[in-house]
Coordinates of C-alpha atoms in Angstrom, one line a residue:
Chain A
M179 CA -21.3 29.0 28.4
S180 CA -21.1 27.2 25.0
G181 CA -22.3 30.3 23.2
D182 CA -19.7 32.7 24.7
P183 CA -17.1 34.0 22.4
I184 CA -13.6 32.6 22.8
T185 CA -11.5 34.8 25.0
L186 CA -8.0 35.9 24.1
D187 CA -6.7 34.0 27.1
E188 CA -8.4 30.8 25.9
W189 CA -7.0 31.2 22.5
W190 CA -3.6 31.9 23.9
R191 CA -3.6 28.7 26.0
A192 CA -4.6 26.7 22.9
Y193 CA -1.8 28.4 20.9
Q194 CA 0.7 27.4 23.6
L195 CA -0.5 23.8 23.4
Y196 CA 0.2 23.8 19.6
T197 CA 3.6 25.5 20.2
D198 CA 4.5 22.8 22.7
Y199 CA 3.2 20.1 20.4
T200 CA 5.3 21.2 17.4
E201 CA 8.4 22.0 19.4
L202 CA 8.5 18.8 21.3
L203 CA 7.8 16.7 18.2
D204 CA 10.4 18.5 16.0
T205 CA 13.1 18.3 18.7
Q206 CA 12.2 14.6 19.2
R207 CA 11.4 15.0 22.9
L208 CA 8.7 12.4 22.5
D209 CA 8.4 11.4 26.1
D210 CA 7.5 14.9 27.0
W211 CA 5.3 15.2 24.0
I212 CA 3.1 12.5 25.4
H213 CA 2.2 14.7 28.4
L214 CA 0.2 16.9 26.1
F215 CA -2.4 14.2 25.7
E216 CA -5.3 13.0 28.0
D217 CA -5.0 9.5 29.2
D218 CA -7.9 8.2 27.1
C219 CA -7.1 10.3 24.0
L220 CA -7.5 9.1 20.5
V221 CA -4.8 10.2 18.1
R222 CA -5.1 9.5 14.4
V223 CA -3.3 10.5 11.2
M224 CA -5.7 10.1 8.3
S225 CA -5.7 10.7 4.5
A226 CA -8.1 13.2 3.2
E227 CA -9.2 10.5 0.8
N228 CA -10.4 8.2 3.6
D229 CA -11.8 11.2 5.6
K230 CA -13.9 12.5 2.7
A231 CA -15.2 9.0 1.8
G232 CA -16.1 8.3 5.5
L233 CA -13.7 5.3 5.6
P234 CA -12.3 4.8 9.1
L235 CA -8.8 3.6 8.3
A236 CA -6.0 5.7 9.7
L237 CA -2.3 5.7 8.8
M238 CA -1.4 5.9 12.4
R239 CA -3.8 5.2 15.2
C240 CA -2.9 5.6 18.9
E241 CA -5.5 4.8 21.5
G242 CA -4.8 6.6 24.8
V243 CA -1.4 7.3 26.3
P244 CA -0.6 3.5 26.2
G245 CA -1.0 3.6 22.4
L246 CA 1.2 6.8 22.2
R247 CA 3.8 5.1 24.3
D248 CA 4.0 2.1 21.9
R249 CA 4.4 4.4 19.0
V250 CA 7.1 6.5 20.7
H251 CA 8.9 3.4 21.8
A252 CA 8.9 2.1 18.2
I253 CA 10.3 5.4 17.0
K254 CA 12.9 5.6 19.6
E255 CA 14.0 2.0 20.0
V256 CA 12.6 -0.4 17.5
S257 CA 12.0 1.0 14.0
V258 CA 14.8 1.1 11.4
Y259 CA 14.9 4.4 9.5
A260 CA 17.3 7.0 8.2
P261 CA 17.8 9.9 10.6
R262 CA 15.7 13.0 9.7
T263 CA 14.5 16.4 10.9
M264 CA 10.8 17.2 10.7
R265 CA 9.5 20.8 10.9
H266 CA 5.9 21.6 11.7
V267 CA 4.4 24.9 10.7
V268 CA 0.9 25.5 12.2
S269 CA -1.3 28.3 11.2
G270 CA -4.9 29.5 11.3
L271 CA -5.8 28.2 14.7
R272 CA -9.6 28.5 15.3
L273 CA -11.5 27.5 18.5
T274 CA -15.1 26.8 19.1
R275 CA -16.7 25.6 22.4
Q276 CA -18.1 22.2 23.0
G277 CA -19.3 21.8 26.5
G278 CA -16.3 22.5 28.7
D279 CA -13.9 21.5 25.9
F280 CA -12.8 23.3 22.7
L281 CA -12.8 22.1 19.2
A282 CA -9.7 23.3 17.4
T283 CA -8.9 23.5 13.7
A284 CA -5.6 24.6 12.2
S285 CA -3.6 24.1 9.0
F286 CA -0.2 22.4 9.1
V287 CA 2.7 22.0 6.8
V288 CA 5.4 19.5 7.7
T289 CA 8.8 19.5 6.0
Q290 CA 11.2 16.6 6.1
S291 CA 15.0 16.9 5.9
L292 CA 17.0 13.7 5.6
E293 CA 20.7 13.9 6.4
G294 CA 22.7 14.8 3.3
A295 CA 19.5 15.7 1.4
Q296 CA 17.3 18.7 0.5
T297 CA 14.4 19.7 2.6
T298 CA 11.1 18.5 1.0
V299 CA 7.5 19.2 1.9
F300 CA 6.4 16.0 3.5
A301 CA 2.7 16.8 4.2
S302 CA 0.1 19.5 4.5
G303 CA -3.3 19.3 6.0
V304 CA -5.6 20.2 8.7
Y305 CA -5.9 19.3 12.4
R306 CA -9.4 18.7 13.8
D307 CA -8.8 18.3 17.5
R308 CA -10.6 18.4 20.8
L309 CA -8.9 20.2 23.7
T310 CA -9.8 19.8 27.3
P311 CA -8.7 21.9 30.3
A312 CA -6.2 20.3 32.6
G313 CA -5.4 22.7 35.5
D314 CA -4.4 26.0 33.9
R315 CA -3.4 24.3 30.6
L316 CA -5.1 22.5 27.8
R317 CA -4.5 19.0 26.6
F318 CA -5.5 17.0 23.5
A319 CA -8.5 14.7 24.2
E320 CA -8.6 13.9 20.5
K321 CA -6.3 14.7 17.6
V322 CA -6.9 14.0 13.9
A323 CA -4.4 15.1 11.4
V324 CA -5.9 14.9 8.0
Y325 CA -3.2 15.1 5.3
D326 CA -4.0 16.4 1.8
G327 CA -1.9 14.6 -0.7
D328 CA -2.8 10.9 -1.4
L329 CA 0.8 9.7 -1.8
V330 CA 2.9 9.6 1.3
V331 CA 6.6 10.2 0.6
N332 CA 7.9 6.7 1.3
S333 CA 7.5 6.3 5.0
M334 CA 5.9 8.3 7.9
V335 CA 8.2 7.8 10.9
Y336 CA 6.9 10.7 13.1
P337 CA 3.2 11.6 13.6
L338 CA 2.0 14.7 11.8
Chain B
M183 CA 11.2 -27.7 -18.6
R184 CA 11.6 -28.1 -14.8
L185 CA 11.6 -25.2 -12.5
G186 CA 15.1 -24.0 -11.9
E187 CA 16.4 -24.9 -15.3
S188 CA 16.8 -21.9 -17.6
T189 CA 16.2 -22.0 -21.3
T190 CA 18.8 -19.3 -21.7
N191 CA 22.5 -19.9 -21.4
G192 CA 23.9 -17.5 -18.9
H193 CA 26.8 -16.7 -21.2
H194 CA 24.9 -15.4 -24.2
A195 CA 23.7 -11.8 -24.3
G196 CA 19.9 -11.5 -24.1
P197 CA 17.6 -8.5 -24.7
L198 CA 19.2 -5.0 -24.4
G199 CA 22.7 -6.6 -24.5
H200 CA 22.4 -7.8 -20.9
T201 CA 23.7 -11.2 -19.8
W202 CA 22.5 -13.0 -16.7
P203 CA 25.5 -13.6 -14.5
S204 CA 24.7 -17.2 -13.5
A205 CA 23.0 -20.3 -14.9
D206 CA 20.7 -20.5 -12.0
T207 CA 19.0 -17.6 -10.1
S208 CA 21.3 -17.6 -7.0
R209 CA 22.7 -14.5 -8.5
I210 CA 20.6 -11.4 -9.5
P211 CA 22.3 -8.6 -11.5
H212 CA 21.7 -5.1 -10.1
W213 CA 20.8 -3.8 -13.6
V214 CA 17.3 -5.5 -13.4
Y215 CA 16.5 -2.9 -10.8
T216 CA 18.2 0.2 -12.3
D217 CA 18.1 0.1 -16.1
E218 CA 15.2 2.2 -17.5
R219 CA 15.3 0.2 -20.7
V220 CA 14.7 -2.9 -18.6
F221 CA 11.8 -1.1 -17.0
E222 CA 10.2 -0.3 -20.4
L223 CA 10.6 -3.8 -21.6
E224 CA 9.0 -5.1 -18.4
Q225 CA 6.0 -2.9 -19.1
K226 CA 5.5 -4.7 -22.4
K227 CA 6.4 -8.2 -21.5
I228 CA 5.2 -8.5 -17.9
F229 CA 2.4 -5.9 -17.2
G230 CA 1.4 -5.9 -20.9
G231 CA 1.9 -9.7 -21.2
P232 CA -0.5 -12.6 -20.9
F233 CA -0.9 -12.3 -17.1
W234 CA -3.7 -11.1 -14.8
N235 CA -3.1 -7.7 -13.2
Y236 CA -5.1 -6.8 -10.1
V237 CA -7.0 -3.6 -10.7
A238 CA -9.8 -3.3 -8.1
L239 CA -12.2 -5.0 -5.7
S240 CA -15.7 -5.6 -7.0
T241 CA -17.2 -3.9 -3.9
E242 CA -15.6 -0.6 -5.0
L243 CA -18.1 -0.6 -7.9
P244 CA -21.5 -1.5 -6.4
E245 CA -23.7 0.5 -8.8
R246 CA -23.9 0.5 -12.6
G247 CA -21.8 3.4 -13.9
D248 CA -19.5 3.4 -10.9
F249 CA -15.8 3.8 -11.9
V250 CA -12.5 3.9 -10.2
R251 CA -9.0 4.8 -11.6
S252 CA -6.3 2.2 -11.4
W253 CA -3.0 1.0 -12.9
V254 CA -1.8 -1.9 -15.0
G255 CA 1.9 -1.5 -14.6
N256 CA 2.6 2.1 -15.5
Q257 CA -0.5 2.4 -17.6
P258 CA -3.4 4.4 -16.2
V259 CA -6.7 2.6 -16.6
V260 CA -10.3 3.1 -15.5
V261 CA -12.3 0.2 -14.1
A262 CA -16.1 0.5 -14.5
R263 CA -19.3 -1.3 -13.7
T264 CA -21.1 -1.4 -17.1
K265 CA -24.8 -1.1 -17.9
S266 CA -25.1 -4.9 -18.0
G267 CA -23.6 -5.2 -14.6
G268 CA -20.2 -6.5 -15.9
V269 CA -16.8 -5.0 -15.4
S270 CA -14.8 -3.1 -18.0
V271 CA -11.2 -1.9 -17.9
V272 CA -10.2 0.7 -20.4
A273 CA -7.0 2.7 -20.9
N274 CA -7.3 6.2 -19.4
R275 CA -6.1 7.7 -22.6
C276 CA -8.4 9.3 -25.2
S277 CA -8.1 7.8 -28.7
H278 CA -8.1 11.3 -30.1
R279 CA -4.9 13.0 -28.8
G280 CA -4.0 10.7 -25.9
M281 CA -5.2 12.7 -22.9
S282 CA -5.9 10.9 -19.7
F283 CA -9.5 11.9 -19.8
C284 CA -10.6 10.7 -16.4
M285 CA -9.6 13.4 -13.9
E286 CA -11.4 12.0 -10.8
E287 CA -10.2 9.1 -8.7
R288 CA -13.7 7.6 -8.6
G289 CA -17.3 8.4 -9.4
N290 CA -20.4 7.4 -11.3
T291 CA -21.1 8.2 -14.9
K292 CA -23.1 7.1 -18.0
T293 CA -20.3 7.9 -20.4
F294 CA -16.6 8.8 -20.4
V295 CA -16.2 12.2 -22.0
C296 CA -12.7 13.6 -22.7
P297 CA -12.9 17.2 -21.6
Y298 CA -10.4 18.4 -24.2
H299 CA -12.5 18.0 -27.3
Q300 CA -15.5 16.1 -25.9
W301 CA -15.0 12.8 -27.5
S302 CA -17.4 10.5 -25.7
F303 CA -17.2 6.8 -25.0
D304 CA -19.5 4.2 -23.5
L305 CA -18.2 2.4 -20.4
E306 CA -16.9 -0.5 -22.5
G307 CA -14.7 2.0 -24.3
R308 CA -16.6 2.3 -27.6
L309 CA -16.4 5.8 -29.2
T310 CA -20.1 6.9 -29.3
G311 CA -19.8 10.6 -30.2
V312 CA -17.4 13.2 -31.6
S313 CA -18.3 16.9 -31.3
F314 CA -18.3 18.8 -34.6
K315 CA -18.1 15.5 -36.4
R316 CA -20.2 17.0 -39.2
G317 CA -18.6 20.4 -38.8
V318 CA -20.2 23.7 -37.9
R319 CA -22.5 25.4 -40.4
G320 CA -20.7 23.7 -43.3
N321 CA -17.2 24.3 -42.0
G322 CA -14.8 21.7 -40.8
G323 CA -15.9 18.3 -39.5
M324 CA -14.3 14.9 -39.9
P325 CA -13.6 13.3 -43.3
E326 CA -16.3 11.2 -44.9
D327 CA -14.5 8.0 -44.2
F328 CA -14.1 8.7 -40.4
K329 CA -15.7 5.9 -38.5
L330 CA -16.4 6.0 -34.8
S331 CA -15.7 2.3 -34.5
D332 CA -12.1 2.8 -35.7
H333 CA -11.3 4.9 -32.6
N334 CA -12.4 3.0 -29.5
L335 CA -10.4 3.2 -26.3
T336 CA -7.7 0.5 -25.7
T337 CA -9.5 -2.1 -23.7
Y338 CA -8.3 -4.9 -21.4
R339 CA -9.6 -8.4 -20.9
T340 CA -11.1 -8.8 -17.5
T341 CA -11.8 -11.5 -15.0
E342 CA -13.3 -11.6 -11.6
R343 CA -12.9 -14.2 -8.9
N344 CA -14.8 -13.9 -5.6
G345 CA -14.9 -10.1 -5.7
V346 CA -11.4 -9.4 -7.0
I347 CA -11.0 -7.8 -10.5
F348 CA -8.1 -8.5 -12.7
A349 CA -7.2 -7.2 -16.2
S350 CA -4.9 -8.4 -19.0
A351 CA -3.6 -6.5 -22.0
A352 CA -3.2 -9.8 -23.9
E353 CA -5.8 -10.9 -26.4
N354 CA -6.0 -14.5 -25.1
P355 CA -4.5 -14.8 -21.7
P356 CA -4.9 -18.2 -19.9
T357 CA -7.8 -18.3 -17.5
F358 CA -7.2 -17.0 -14.0
E359 CA -7.5 -20.5 -12.7
E360 CA -4.8 -21.8 -15.2
S361 CA -2.6 -18.9 -14.3
F362 CA -2.6 -19.5 -10.6
G363 CA -2.8 -23.3 -10.2
P364 CA -4.5 -25.2 -7.3
D365 CA -2.1 -24.4 -4.5
M366 CA -2.3 -20.6 -5.1
L367 CA -6.0 -20.7 -5.6
H368 CA -6.3 -22.4 -2.2
Y369 CA -4.7 -19.4 -0.5
F370 CA -6.5 -17.0 -2.7
D371 CA -9.9 -18.5 -1.9
R372 CA -9.0 -18.7 1.8
V373 CA -9.4 -14.9 2.0
F374 CA -11.7 -14.4 -0.9
D375 CA -14.2 -17.1 -0.1
G376 CA -17.1 -15.6 -1.8
R377 CA -18.3 -13.4 1.1
E378 CA -19.0 -9.8 0.1
L379 CA -16.0 -7.6 0.9
R380 CA -16.1 -4.1 2.5
V381 CA -13.3 -1.6 2.0
I382 CA -12.3 0.1 5.3
G383 CA -9.8 2.5 3.8
Y384 CA -6.8 3.2 1.5
Q385 CA -3.2 4.0 2.1
R386 CA -0.8 5.1 -0.7
H387 CA 2.8 5.9 -0.8
R388 CA 5.6 6.4 -3.2
I389 CA 8.6 4.2 -2.5
P390 CA 11.9 5.2 -4.1
A391 CA 12.7 1.6 -5.2
N392 CA 12.2 -0.8 -8.1
W393 CA 8.9 -2.7 -8.1
K394 CA 10.7 -6.0 -7.9
L395 CA 12.3 -5.0 -4.6
V396 CA 8.8 -4.3 -3.2
F397 CA 7.7 -7.7 -4.5
E398 CA 10.7 -9.6 -3.2
N399 CA 10.3 -8.1 0.2
I400 CA 7.1 -10.2 0.6
K401 CA 8.8 -13.3 -0.9
D402 CA 11.7 -13.1 1.5
P403 CA 10.9 -14.3 5.0
Y404 CA 14.6 -14.4 5.9
H405 CA 14.6 -10.6 6.4
A406 CA 11.4 -10.5 8.3
S407 CA 12.8 -12.6 11.1
L408 CA 15.8 -10.3 11.5
L409 CA 14.9 -6.7 10.4
H410 CA 11.5 -6.4 12.1
V411 CA 12.2 -6.3 15.8
F412 CA 8.6 -5.6 16.5
L413 CA 7.5 -8.7 14.6
V414 CA 10.1 -10.9 16.2
S415 CA 9.8 -9.6 19.7
L416 CA 6.0 -9.8 19.7
G417 CA 6.2 -13.3 18.2
L418 CA 4.1 -12.4 15.2
F419 CA 6.4 -13.9 12.7
R420 CA 9.6 -15.7 13.8
A421 CA 12.0 -18.1 12.4
D422 CA 11.3 -20.7 15.1
Q423 CA 7.6 -20.8 14.4
P424 CA 5.8 -23.3 12.1
S425 CA 6.0 -21.8 8.6
R426 CA 6.0 -22.6 4.9
V427 CA 7.0 -21.0 1.6
V428 CA 4.6 -22.3 -1.1
M429 CA 4.8 -21.6 -4.8
D430 CA 2.9 -22.5 -7.9
A431 CA 4.5 -24.8 -10.5
T432 CA 6.2 -21.9 -12.4
G433 CA 7.5 -19.9 -9.3
Q434 CA 5.7 -16.7 -10.3
H435 CA 3.3 -16.7 -7.4
A436 CA 4.2 -17.5 -3.8
A437 CA 2.7 -17.6 -0.3
L438 CA 4.5 -17.1 2.9
V439 CA 2.5 -18.9 5.6
S440 CA 3.2 -18.7 9.3
R441 CA 1.6 -19.5 12.7
R442 CA 2.1 -17.8 16.0
G443 CA 3.7 -20.3 18.3
Q444 CA 1.5 -21.3 21.3
Q445 CA -1.4 -19.5 19.8
A446 CA -4.0 -18.5 22.4
P447 CA -6.7 -16.5 20.7
N448 CA -8.1 -13.5 22.6
D449 CA -5.1 -13.5 25.0
V450 CA -2.2 -12.1 23.2
T451 CA -0.7 -10.3 26.2
A452 CA 0.4 -13.5 27.9
Q453 CA 2.1 -14.6 24.7
I454 CA 4.0 -11.3 24.4
K455 CA 5.4 -11.7 27.9
T456 CA 6.5 -15.2 27.1
F457 CA 8.2 -14.3 23.9
D458 CA 10.2 -11.2 25.0
E459 CA 10.0 -9.2 28.1
R460 CA 12.0 -6.3 26.6
L461 CA 9.2 -5.3 24.3
V462 CA 5.7 -5.2 25.8
L463 CA 2.8 -3.4 24.3
N464 CA 1.4 -0.7 26.5
D465 CA -1.8 -0.9 24.5
S466 CA -2.4 -4.7 24.2
T467 CA -5.7 -4.1 22.4
M468 CA -3.7 -3.3 19.3
L469 CA -2.8 -6.9 18.5
Q470 CA -5.6 -8.9 20.0
P471 CA -6.3 -11.5 17.4
A472 CA -9.5 -13.2 16.5
K473 CA -9.5 -16.5 14.6
E474 CA -11.4 -16.1 11.4
F475 CA -10.0 -18.6 8.9
P476 CA -10.5 -22.4 9.0
D477 CA -6.8 -23.2 9.3
E478 CA -4.4 -22.2 12.1
N479 CA -2.2 -19.9 10.0
T480 CA -1.9 -16.4 11.4
V481 CA 0.0 -14.8 8.6
V482 CA -0.4 -15.5 4.9
M483 CA 1.5 -13.1 2.6
H484 CA 0.5 -14.0 -1.0
T485 CA 2.4 -12.5 -3.9
L486 CA 0.4 -12.7 -7.2
W487 CA 2.4 -12.1 -10.3
P488 CA 2.7 -9.6 -11.6
N489 CA 1.4 -6.7 -9.5
V490 CA -0.3 -7.4 -6.2
M491 CA 0.3 -8.8 -2.8
V492 CA -2.6 -10.1 -0.6
Q493 CA -1.8 -9.5 3.0
Q494 CA -3.4 -11.4 5.9
Q495 CA -1.5 -10.5 9.0
T496 CA -3.6 -11.6 11.9
N497 CA -6.9 -9.7 11.2
T498 CA -5.5 -7.1 8.8
L499 CA -6.5 -7.9 5.2
A500 CA -5.1 -5.7 2.4
M501 CA -4.3 -5.6 -1.3
R502 CA -0.9 -4.1 -1.9
H503 CA -1.2 -3.0 -5.5
M504 CA 2.1 -1.9 -7.2
A505 CA 2.0 0.8 -9.8
P506 CA 5.6 1.0 -11.0
R507 CA 6.5 4.5 -12.2
S508 CA 10.2 4.1 -13.3
A509 CA 13.1 1.8 -12.6
G510 CA 13.7 3.4 -9.3
V511 CA 10.2 4.5 -8.2
T512 CA 7.1 2.4 -7.2
D513 CA 3.7 3.6 -6.0
L514 CA 2.3 1.1 -3.5
L515 CA -1.5 1.4 -3.2
W516 CA -3.1 -0.3 -0.2
T517 CA -6.7 -1.3 0.0
Y518 CA -7.7 -2.5 3.4
F519 CA -10.8 -4.5 3.6
G520 CA -13.0 -6.7 5.8
Y521 CA -16.2 -8.6 5.1
A522 CA -19.6 -7.0 4.8
D523 CA -20.8 -9.1 7.7
D524 CA -18.0 -7.9 10.1
D525 CA -19.4 -6.6 13.4
E526 CA -18.1 -3.4 14.9
E527 CA -15.7 -5.2 17.1
M528 CA -14.0 -7.0 14.1
T529 CA -13.8 -3.7 12.2
L530 CA -12.2 -2.0 15.2
R531 CA -9.7 -4.9 15.5
R532 CA -8.7 -4.5 11.8
L533 CA -8.3 -0.7 12.3
R534 CA -6.1 -1.2 15.3
Q535 CA -3.9 -3.9 13.8
A536 CA -3.4 -1.7 10.7
N537 CA -0.8 0.1 12.8
L538 CA 1.6 -2.7 12.0
Q539 CA 1.8 -2.3 8.2
G540 CA 1.5 0.5 5.7
P541 CA 3.5 3.7 5.1
A542 CA 3.6 4.4 8.8
G543 CA 3.5 0.8 10.0
L544 CA 5.4 -0.2 13.2
I545 CA 6.9 -2.9 11.0
G546 CA 6.3 -1.3 7.6
V547 CA 8.6 1.7 8.2
D548 CA 11.6 -0.7 8.4
D549 CA 10.8 -2.0 4.9
W550 CA 10.3 1.3 3.1
E551 CA 13.4 2.7 4.6
V552 CA 15.5 -0.3 3.7
L553 CA 14.1 -0.5 0.2
A554 CA 15.0 3.2 -0.5
Y555 CA 18.6 2.6 0.6
H556 CA 18.7 -0.8 -1.2
Q557 CA 17.8 1.0 -4.5
Q558 CA 20.6 3.6 -3.8
G559 CA 23.2 0.9 -3.4
L560 CA 22.1 -1.0 -6.5
A561 CA 22.1 2.2 -8.6
S562 CA 25.7 2.9 -7.6
A563 CA 26.9 -0.4 -9.2
P564 CA 24.4 -1.8 -11.8
E565 CA 27.1 -4.2 -13.1
E566 CA 27.4 -6.0 -9.8
T567 CA 25.3 -9.0 -8.6
G568 CA 23.4 -9.9 -5.5
V569 CA 23.8 -13.3 -3.8
V570 CA 20.6 -15.2 -3.1
E571 CA 21.7 -18.5 -1.5
M572 CA 19.9 -18.6 1.8
G573 CA 18.4 -22.1 2.0
G574 CA 20.5 -23.3 -0.9
R575 CA 20.1 -22.6 -4.6
G576 CA 16.8 -24.5 -5.1
V577 CA 13.5 -23.1 -6.0
G578 CA 11.1 -25.6 -4.4
N579 CA 8.6 -25.2 -1.5
E580 CA 10.1 -25.1 2.0
E581 CA 8.7 -25.9 5.4
H582 CA 10.6 -23.1 7.1
M583 CA 11.3 -19.4 6.6
V584 CA 15.1 -19.4 6.6
T585 CA 15.1 -19.3 2.8
E586 CA 15.2 -17.1 -0.3
A587 CA 13.7 -19.9 -2.4
A588 CA 10.6 -17.8 -3.5
V589 CA 12.9 -15.0 -4.7
R590 CA 15.0 -17.5 -6.7
A591 CA 11.8 -19.0 -8.1
F592 CA 10.5 -15.6 -9.1
Y593 CA 13.6 -14.9 -11.1
V594 CA 13.3 -18.3 -12.9
H595 CA 9.9 -17.1 -14.2
Y596 CA 11.2 -13.5 -14.7
R597 CA 14.1 -14.7 -16.9
E598 CA 11.8 -16.8 -18.9
V599 CA 9.4 -14.0 -19.6
M600 CA 12.0 -11.4 -20.2
G601 CA 14.4 -13.6 -22.3
W602 CA 17.5 -13.7 -20.2

């Protein structure tokens, strides 16, 4: 029932999804990371500036698992960039029901550490996601990472 | 003077005690990218000189009183739609104590009011009111001879062509048309053909590199055919495809023009397979092109001196506006747009193809990462020089992209303006 309160078990399954998401992304196990998404998902990284103004342009836009595969392939095999470690910290996960799915919001902070350099805050923002049950787990049907600061630090190699 | 000849002798010191290391521009000294004094001089002579700086698109200011913050070089400005429907560009710097009074990125207002001491200005920058001008109950106030009209905001000359707004700090800059010449106006009017534009979003990033490196990146097709595996493998921009490097008579502006080989609109997948089987897009919708310009060119990268690049890569259209912050730091501000009469399908196409460029671009990332490390190398040896001889030492138009001619031509103009 859409009006039913979120159970601890449901919240826990969502929390596990976010834990898998950040761990697989931060350890650069990107082929496994793709398994957290529905086949027809829409994944976007957007500036708060565009989001607030209702402008549709994203910084990264992956349509479905094929789109995610192209992005992952570029990261792993094609793009030229200095090696780096990213670290996601996710907090304040809140769920609401939408039909059989869940709408999830959470805050994130992402740090970036280039080799031989200091750790810097790369981005902060909010996830506005739609999670859908897949067996006894949840997967992302839609993921929007809205980042706060207008100016990206040079280049964004990994998704937020 | 013909292009390629320098008025300065390479062996006499010019401004700041610097000497250009060669008579022609096949050598570029590293100090042009690293010396903060050079950066300051560029602000005066180039961004503050008799040239037209891009500041905004007209469609960003639809209503009277609309304003948007922007940059002319490292100078913060505000661009506004005035009461008469015209456009004004004023320095975002109060004439009282110098505060950047405009604290919002965009909005709508009748007057600019500096929050510090409430000096107010009309949208053309005229000082219209000063709080406590006559004092408070006989105390204080401005001197008798204080005149509002002596304290207007610094203003810029403005010009607009087909929906694009430019500003100049100079009193009497040449007209926009004189500045750009017929060949460059041809490419400008190709994208800005008078149709109403519609912004689809912004991207902004801070690149740890000198602004000229950002500019040169788009004047140098030689790198594009090597660095960008994505571009090459997918056949979007390759050395074996029909292409041109076109400049104006002075070399300050340039256009890189290219065509996909064997173009088959609406069927990009087949092309990808033909070009390189190692790299195939899983999501082929990302790069499905639609022909929308009268010619057959699929890429036109247009660098307009001194501060903007107009990008047409397939169906992505964007202004890349440079706001240089210091010798080693440049903010690059992207405004992606389409046309007001785009249908949903075309807008979606532009949004998908935007994956290629920008701060997170499948191609873009290569550039920003290289530029950061380029700047680091330059800073480690400012006295050394770079070699720019691909395609010879000339500065004329070329009918191929295996050339650095547009970089050399840029520095012919640069040396002239800067005095080296």
